[in-house]
């Protein structure tokens, strides 16, 4: 089943300086770009979103500004537990939102994402993982983590796929400009293609 803006909760986990220093499975620039794309998509479509950090003040540092700027005023839930699903404040918020589908992204894949993914699946939630908005200390660590989650029932996807799945139909004019605007800024070569087509031909996917 495809995702829609109102049927899931996005949890963005531990996009913090200390974890990013050792992340090697994805380039830091791409990671920040993809995280920003996911955050802007979720904010723009009104997706229920939880932002959580671990030991923000004492060790790990602030969450990426690309994410926090997309959610001005959103409270960051800081934890001590490596598994987000074992934090009372996070679970209270998940329960308050009350949606059975969970989308995860964050650092590191093998710790910060595997933990809540497996725990949520065990409790009956439908879990999706945005694979290119996660990273780990090596390609091996990231891939083994993704395989483990997929074997348990998690559904992998990418950041651009997430954005376009929320839009779904270019005839949805209310979010068309927002979606293409996010794609132009954070969508890499696809975004360049949109800029080219609109500039050269006045092209529009909705017509």
PDB file of C-alpha atoms in Angstrom:
ATOM      1  CA  UNK A   1       0.000   0.000   0.000  1.00  0.00           C
ATOM      2  CA  UNK A   2       1.277   3.438  -0.922  1.00  0.00           C
ATOM      3  CA  UNK A   3       1.821   6.101   1.706  1.00  0.00           C
ATOM      4  CA  UNK A   4      -0.358   9.173   1.949  1.00  0.00           C
ATOM      5  CA  UNK A   5       0.319  12.315   4.005  1.00  0.00           C
ATOM      6  CA  UNK A   6      -2.254  11.535   6.711  1.00  0.00           C
ATOM      7  CA  UNK A   7      -1.771   7.800   7.247  1.00  0.00           C
ATOM      8  CA  UNK A   8       1.661   7.629   8.872  1.00  0.00           C
ATOM      9  CA  UNK A   9       4.063   9.145  11.379  1.00  0.00           C
ATOM     10  CA  UNK A  10       7.563  10.143  10.287  1.00  0.00           C
ATOM     11  CA  UNK A  11      10.287   9.783  12.939  1.00  0.00           C
ATOM     12  CA  UNK A  12      13.616  11.480  12.168  1.00  0.00           C
ATOM     13  CA  UNK A  13      16.243  10.129  14.534  1.00  0.00           C
ATOM     14  CA  UNK A  14      19.653  11.423  15.644  1.00  0.00           C
ATOM     15  CA  UNK A  15      20.664  13.542  12.664  1.00  0.00           C
ATOM     16  CA  UNK A  16      23.432  15.019  14.817  1.00  0.00           C
ATOM     17  CA  UNK A  17      27.032  16.127  14.346  1.00  0.00           C
ATOM     18  CA  UNK A  18      28.726  13.447  16.403  1.00  0.00           C
ATOM     19  CA  UNK A  19      27.059  10.596  14.508  1.00  0.00           C
ATOM     20  CA  UNK A  20      27.647  12.202  11.132  1.00  0.00           C
ATOM     21  CA  UNK A  21      31.424  12.396  11.641  1.00  0.00           C
ATOM     22  CA  UNK A  22      31.726   8.603  11.534  1.00  0.00           C
ATOM     23  CA  UNK A  23      29.065   7.990   8.876  1.00  0.00           C
ATOM     24  CA  UNK A  24      30.772   6.562   5.793  1.00  0.00           C
ATOM     25  CA  UNK A  25      28.033   4.735   3.858  1.00  0.00           C
ATOM     26  CA  UNK A  26      26.765   8.016   2.400  1.00  0.00           C
ATOM     27  CA  UNK A  27      28.487  11.310   1.719  1.00  0.00           C
ATOM     28  CA  UNK A  28      27.642  13.942   4.334  1.00  0.00           C
ATOM     29  CA  UNK A  29      26.445  16.409   1.685  1.00  0.00           C
ATOM     30  CA  UNK A  30      24.064  13.838   0.186  1.00  0.00           C
ATOM     31  CA  UNK A  31      22.893  12.816   3.627  1.00  0.00           C
ATOM     32  CA  UNK A  32      22.044  16.383   4.640  1.00  0.00           C
ATOM     33  CA  UNK A  33      20.360  16.991   1.275  1.00  0.00           C
ATOM     34  CA  UNK A  34      18.223  13.854   1.539  1.00  0.00           C
ATOM     35  CA  UNK A  35      17.296  14.582   5.138  1.00  0.00           C
ATOM     36  CA  UNK A  36      16.259  18.087   4.113  1.00  0.00           C
ATOM     37  CA  UNK A  37      14.159  16.694   1.254  1.00  0.00           C
ATOM     38  CA  UNK A  38      12.338  14.333   3.620  1.00  0.00           C
ATOM     39  CA  UNK A  39      11.805  17.054   6.222  1.00  0.00           C
ATOM     40  CA  UNK A  40      10.495  19.580   3.693  1.00  0.00           C
ATOM     41  CA  UNK A  41       8.196  16.986   2.145  1.00  0.00           C
ATOM     42  CA  UNK A  42       6.761  15.990   5.515  1.00  0.00           C
ATOM     43  CA  UNK A  43       6.335  19.583   6.667  1.00  0.00           C
ATOM     44  CA  UNK A  44       4.778  20.660   3.380  1.00  0.00           C
ATOM     45  CA  UNK A  45       2.251  17.825   3.326  1.00  0.00           C
ATOM     46  CA  UNK A  46       1.426  18.101   7.022  1.00  0.00           C
ATOM     47  CA  UNK A  47       2.770  14.671   7.953  1.00  0.00           C
ATOM     48  CA  UNK A  48       2.750  13.895  11.684  1.00  0.00           C
ATOM     49  CA  UNK A  49       6.460  14.107  12.522  1.00  0.00           C
ATOM     50  CA  UNK A  50       8.580  13.331  15.563  1.00  0.00           C
ATOM     51  CA  UNK A  51      12.120  14.716  15.832  1.00  0.00           C
ATOM     52  CA  UNK A  52      14.349  12.988  18.351  1.00  0.00           C
ATOM     53  CA  UNK A  53      17.968  13.300  19.428  1.00  0.00           C
ATOM     54  CA  UNK A  54      20.275  11.426  21.787  1.00  0.00           C
ATOM     55  CA  UNK A  55      22.395  13.215  24.385  1.00  0.00           C
ATOM     56  CA  UNK A  56      22.105  16.461  22.444  1.00  0.00           C
ATOM     57  CA  UNK A  57      23.669  18.787  25.032  1.00  0.00           C
ATOM     58  CA  UNK A  58      26.203  16.440  26.602  1.00  0.00           C
ATOM     59  CA  UNK A  59      27.659  14.534  23.665  1.00  0.00           C
ATOM     60  CA  UNK A  60      26.046  14.300  20.234  1.00  0.00           C
ATOM     61  CA  UNK A  61      25.368  17.913  19.304  1.00  0.00           C
ATOM     62  CA  UNK A  62      22.405  19.631  17.639  1.00  0.00           C
ATOM     63  CA  UNK A  63      20.118  18.152  15.026  1.00  0.00           C
ATOM     64  CA  UNK A  64      20.836  19.227  11.440  1.00  0.00           C
ATOM     65  CA  UNK A  65      19.453  22.701  10.846  1.00  0.00           C
ATOM     66  CA  UNK A  66      18.035  21.516   7.501  1.00  0.00           C
ATOM     67  CA  UNK A  67      15.564  19.465   9.521  1.00  0.00           C
ATOM     68  CA  UNK A  68      14.767  21.803  12.399  1.00  0.00           C
ATOM     69  CA  UNK A  69      14.217  24.737  10.044  1.00  0.00           C
ATOM     70  CA  UNK A  70      11.501  22.755   8.279  1.00  0.00           C
ATOM     71  CA  UNK A  71       9.656  22.378  11.603  1.00  0.00           C
ATOM     72  CA  UNK A  72       9.947  25.716  13.425  1.00  0.00           C
ATOM     73  CA  UNK A  73       8.828  25.406  17.009  1.00  0.00           C
ATOM     74  CA  UNK A  74       8.750  21.603  16.964  1.00  0.00           C
ATOM     75  CA  UNK A  75      10.025  20.166  20.243  1.00  0.00           C
ATOM     76  CA  UNK A  76      13.011  17.838  19.949  1.00  0.00           C
ATOM     77  CA  UNK A  77      12.623  14.757  22.128  1.00  0.00           C
ATOM     78  CA  UNK A  78      16.056  14.081  23.609  1.00  0.00           C
ATOM     79  CA  UNK A  79      16.823  10.565  24.824  1.00  0.00           C
ATOM     80  CA  UNK A  80      19.414   8.473  26.595  1.00  0.00           C
ATOM     81  CA  UNK A  81      18.267   5.196  25.027  1.00  0.00           C
ATOM     82  CA  UNK A  82      19.843   4.029  21.783  1.00  0.00           C
ATOM     83  CA  UNK A  83      16.528   2.462  20.785  1.00  0.00           C
ATOM     84  CA  UNK A  84      14.078   5.298  20.228  1.00  0.00           C
ATOM     85  CA  UNK A  85      11.213   2.868  20.829  1.00  0.00           C
ATOM     86  CA  UNK A  86      12.329   2.473  24.456  1.00  0.00           C
ATOM     87  CA  UNK A  87      11.965   6.176  25.246  1.00  0.00           C
ATOM     88  CA  UNK A  88       8.767   7.014  27.144  1.00  0.00           C
ATOM     89  CA  UNK A  89       8.353  10.496  25.665  1.00  0.00           C
ATOM     90  CA  UNK A  90       8.693   9.234  22.099  1.00  0.00           C
ATOM     91  CA  UNK A  91       6.247   6.380  22.617  1.00  0.00           C
ATOM     92  CA  UNK A  92       3.797   8.718  24.311  1.00  0.00           C
ATOM     93  CA  UNK A  93       3.918  10.926  21.230  1.00  0.00           C
ATOM     94  CA  UNK A  94       3.529   7.935  18.871  1.00  0.00           C
ATOM     95  CA  UNK A  95       0.488   6.830  20.837  1.00  0.00           C
ATOM     96  CA  UNK A  96      -0.917  10.360  20.932  1.00  0.00           C
ATOM     97  CA  UNK A  97      -0.688  10.586  17.133  1.00  0.00           C
ATOM     98  CA  UNK A  98      -2.202   7.136  16.900  1.00  0.00           C
ATOM     99  CA  UNK A  99      -1.217   6.026  13.402  1.00  0.00           C
ATOM    100  CA  UNK A 100      -0.291   2.441  12.556  1.00  0.00           C
ATOM    101  CA  UNK A 101       2.291   3.212   9.886  1.00  0.00           C
ATOM    102  CA  UNK A 102       5.771   4.456  10.818  1.00  0.00           C
ATOM    103  CA  UNK A 103       8.404   5.931   8.500  1.00  0.00           C
ATOM    104  CA  UNK A 104      11.969   6.089   9.839  1.00  0.00           C
ATOM    105  CA  UNK A 105      15.152   7.887   8.867  1.00  0.00           C
ATOM    106  CA  UNK A 106      18.307   8.759  10.804  1.00  0.00           C
ATOM    107  CA  UNK A 107      21.806   7.881  11.978  1.00  0.00           C
ATOM    108  CA  UNK A 108      23.049   5.209  12.372  1.00  0.00           C
ATOM    109  CA  UNK A 109      21.078   2.653  10.389  1.00  0.00           C
ATOM    110  CA  UNK A 110      22.402  -0.280  12.411  1.00  0.00           C
ATOM    111  CA  UNK A 111      21.543   1.214  15.808  1.00  0.00           C
ATOM    112  CA  UNK A 112      19.160   4.163  15.707  1.00  0.00           C
ATOM    113  CA  UNK A 113      16.955   2.729  12.947  1.00  0.00           C
ATOM    114  CA  UNK A 114      17.141  -1.041  13.463  1.00  0.00           C
ATOM    115  CA  UNK A 115      16.059  -0.728  17.097  1.00  0.00           C
ATOM    116  CA  UNK A 116      12.769   1.143  16.591  1.00  0.00           C
ATOM    117  CA  UNK A 117      12.055  -0.645  13.300  1.00  0.00           C
ATOM    118  CA  UNK A 118      12.208  -4.123  14.822  1.00  0.00           C
ATOM    119  CA  UNK A 119      10.436  -3.032  18.000  1.00  0.00           C
ATOM    120  CA  UNK A 120       7.607  -1.345  16.082  1.00  0.00           C
ATOM    121  CA  UNK A 121       7.175  -4.309  13.739  1.00  0.00           C
ATOM    122  CA  UNK A 122       6.997  -6.636  16.739  1.00  0.00           C
ATOM    123  CA  UNK A 123       4.167  -4.504  18.124  1.00  0.00           C
ATOM    124  CA  UNK A 124       2.211  -4.677  14.878  1.00  0.00           C
ATOM    125  CA  UNK A 125       3.148  -1.384  13.217  1.00  0.00           C
ATOM    126  CA  UNK A 126       3.782  -1.175   9.479  1.00  0.00           C
ATOM    127  CA  UNK A 127       7.314   0.200   9.109  1.00  0.00           C
ATOM    128  CA  UNK A 128       9.024   1.976   6.224  1.00  0.00           C
ATOM    129  CA  UNK A 129      12.702   3.007   6.158  1.00  0.00           C
ATOM    130  CA  UNK A 130      14.025   5.809   3.934  1.00  0.00           C
ATOM    131  CA  UNK A 131      17.286   4.097   3.035  1.00  0.00           C
ATOM    132  CA  UNK A 132      19.129   7.077   1.549  1.00  0.00           C
ATOM    133  CA  UNK A 133      18.166   9.285   4.500  1.00  0.00           C
ATOM    134  CA  UNK A 134      20.019   6.901   6.811  1.00  0.00           C
ATOM    135  CA  UNK A 135      23.722   6.153   7.132  1.00  0.00           C
ATOM    136  CA  UNK A 136      26.200   4.069   9.049  1.00  0.00           C
ATOM    137  CA  UNK A 137      29.902   3.675   9.808  1.00  0.00           C
ATOM    138  CA  UNK A 138      30.452   1.559   6.664  1.00  0.00           C
ATOM    139  CA  UNK A 139      28.616   0.296   3.596  1.00  0.00           C
ATOM    140  CA  UNK A 140      28.578  -3.134   5.221  1.00  0.00           C
ATOM    141  CA  UNK A 141      26.961  -1.835   8.395  1.00  0.00           C
ATOM    142  CA  UNK A 142      24.259   0.029   6.467  1.00  0.00           C
ATOM    143  CA  UNK A 143      23.468  -2.841   4.118  1.00  0.00           C
ATOM    144  CA  UNK A 144      23.338  -5.492   6.847  1.00  0.00           C
ATOM    145  CA  UNK A 145      21.017  -3.252   8.850  1.00  0.00           C
ATOM    146  CA  UNK A 146      18.736  -2.712   5.860  1.00  0.00           C
ATOM    147  CA  UNK A 147      18.647  -6.438   5.122  1.00  0.00           C
ATOM    148  CA  UNK A 148      17.840  -7.264   8.726  1.00  0.00           C
ATOM    149  CA  UNK A 149      14.923  -4.850   8.765  1.00  0.00           C
ATOM    150  CA  UNK A 150      13.611  -5.988   5.381  1.00  0.00           C
ATOM    151  CA  UNK A 151      13.735  -9.615   6.520  1.00  0.00           C
ATOM    152  CA  UNK A 152      11.652  -8.599   9.535  1.00  0.00           C
ATOM    153  CA  UNK A 153       9.070  -6.924   7.304  1.00  0.00           C
ATOM    154  CA  UNK A 154      10.197  -3.301   6.924  1.00  0.00           C
ATOM    155  CA  UNK A 155       9.627  -1.626   3.549  1.00  0.00           C
ATOM    156  CA  UNK A 156      12.607   0.287   2.084  1.00  0.00           C
ATOM    157  CA  UNK A 157      12.205   3.468   0.056  1.00  0.00           C
ATOM    158  CA  UNK A 158      14.206   6.571  -0.936  1.00  0.00           C
ATOM    159  CA  UNK A 159      13.852  10.239  -0.083  1.00  0.00           C
ATOM    160  CA  UNK A 160      12.741  11.345  -3.554  1.00  0.00           C
ATOM    161  CA  UNK A 161      10.325   8.415  -3.715  1.00  0.00           C
ATOM    162  CA  UNK A 162       8.854   9.603  -0.405  1.00  0.00           C
ATOM    163  CA  UNK A 163       8.227  13.110  -1.752  1.00  0.00           C
ATOM    164  CA  UNK A 164       6.661  11.920  -5.008  1.00  0.00           C
ATOM    165  CA  UNK A 165       4.537   9.305  -3.263  1.00  0.00           C
ATOM    166  CA  UNK A 166       3.017  12.015  -1.075  1.00  0.00           C
ATOM    167  CA  UNK A 167       2.185  14.088  -4.171  1.00  0.00           C
ATOM    168  CA  UNK A 168       1.014  11.010  -6.135  1.00  0.00           C
ATOM    169  CA  UNK A 169      -0.807  12.954  -8.881  1.00  0.00           C
ATOM    170  CA  UNK A 170       0.473  16.050 -10.676  1.00  0.00           C
ATOM    171  CA  UNK A 171      -3.132  17.182 -11.036  1.00  0.00           C
ATOM    172  CA  UNK A 172      -3.173  17.881  -7.292  1.00  0.00           C
ATOM    173  CA  UNK A 173      -2.590  21.563  -7.896  1.00  0.00           C
ATOM    174  CA  UNK A 174      -2.664  22.628  -4.238  1.00  0.00           C
ATOM    175  CA  UNK A 175       0.705  20.940  -3.605  1.00  0.00           C
ATOM    176  CA  UNK A 176       2.143  20.946  -7.135  1.00  0.00           C
ATOM    177  CA  UNK A 177       4.329  24.048  -6.768  1.00  0.00           C
ATOM    178  CA  UNK A 178       5.537  22.961  -3.360  1.00  0.00           C
ATOM    179  CA  UNK A 179       6.491  19.484  -4.575  1.00  0.00           C
ATOM    180  CA  UNK A 180       8.338  20.695  -7.660  1.00  0.00           C
ATOM    181  CA  UNK A 181       9.966  23.425  -5.583  1.00  0.00           C
ATOM    182  CA  UNK A 182      11.333  20.852  -3.115  1.00  0.00           C
ATOM    183  CA  UNK A 183      12.484  18.704  -6.032  1.00  0.00           C
ATOM    184  CA  UNK A 184      14.225  21.644  -7.706  1.00  0.00           C
ATOM    185  CA  UNK A 185      16.106  22.452  -4.508  1.00  0.00           C
ATOM    186  CA  UNK A 186      16.902  18.975  -3.193  1.00  0.00           C
ATOM    187  CA  UNK A 187      16.105  16.567  -6.047  1.00  0.00           C
ATOM    188  CA  UNK A 188      19.525  16.500  -7.691  1.00  0.00           C
ATOM    189  CA  UNK A 189      19.509  15.798 -11.443  1.00  0.00           C
ATOM    190  CA  UNK A 190      15.740  15.326 -11.392  1.00  0.00           C
ATOM    191  CA  UNK A 191      15.397  18.823  -9.986  1.00  0.00           C
ATOM    192  CA  UNK A 192      17.671  20.206 -12.685  1.00  0.00           C
ATOM    193  CA  UNK A 193      15.444  18.569 -15.280  1.00  0.00           C
ATOM    194  CA  UNK A 194      12.405  20.321 -13.843  1.00  0.00           C
ATOM    195  CA  UNK A 195      14.209  23.671 -13.903  1.00  0.00           C
ATOM    196  CA  UNK A 196      15.270  23.103 -17.530  1.00  0.00           C
ATOM    197  CA  UNK A 197      11.839  22.043 -18.744  1.00  0.00           C
ATOM    198  CA  UNK A 198      10.032  24.895 -17.036  1.00  0.00           C
ATOM    199  CA  UNK A 199      12.566  27.506 -18.134  1.00  0.00           C
ATOM    200  CA  UNK A 200      12.960  26.393 -21.738  1.00  0.00           C
ATOM    201  CA  UNK A 201       9.461  25.213 -22.569  1.00  0.00           C
ATOM    202  CA  UNK A 202       7.200  26.330 -19.737  1.00  0.00           C
ATOM    203  CA  UNK A 203       6.496  22.642 -19.219  1.00  0.00           C
ATOM    204  CA  UNK A 204       4.280  21.347 -16.419  1.00  0.00           C
ATOM    205  CA  UNK A 205       3.670  17.767 -15.350  1.00  0.00           C
ATOM    206  CA  UNK A 206       0.052  18.523 -14.585  1.00  0.00           C
ATOM    207  CA  UNK A 207      -0.936  19.396 -18.167  1.00  0.00           C
TER     208      UNK A 207
END
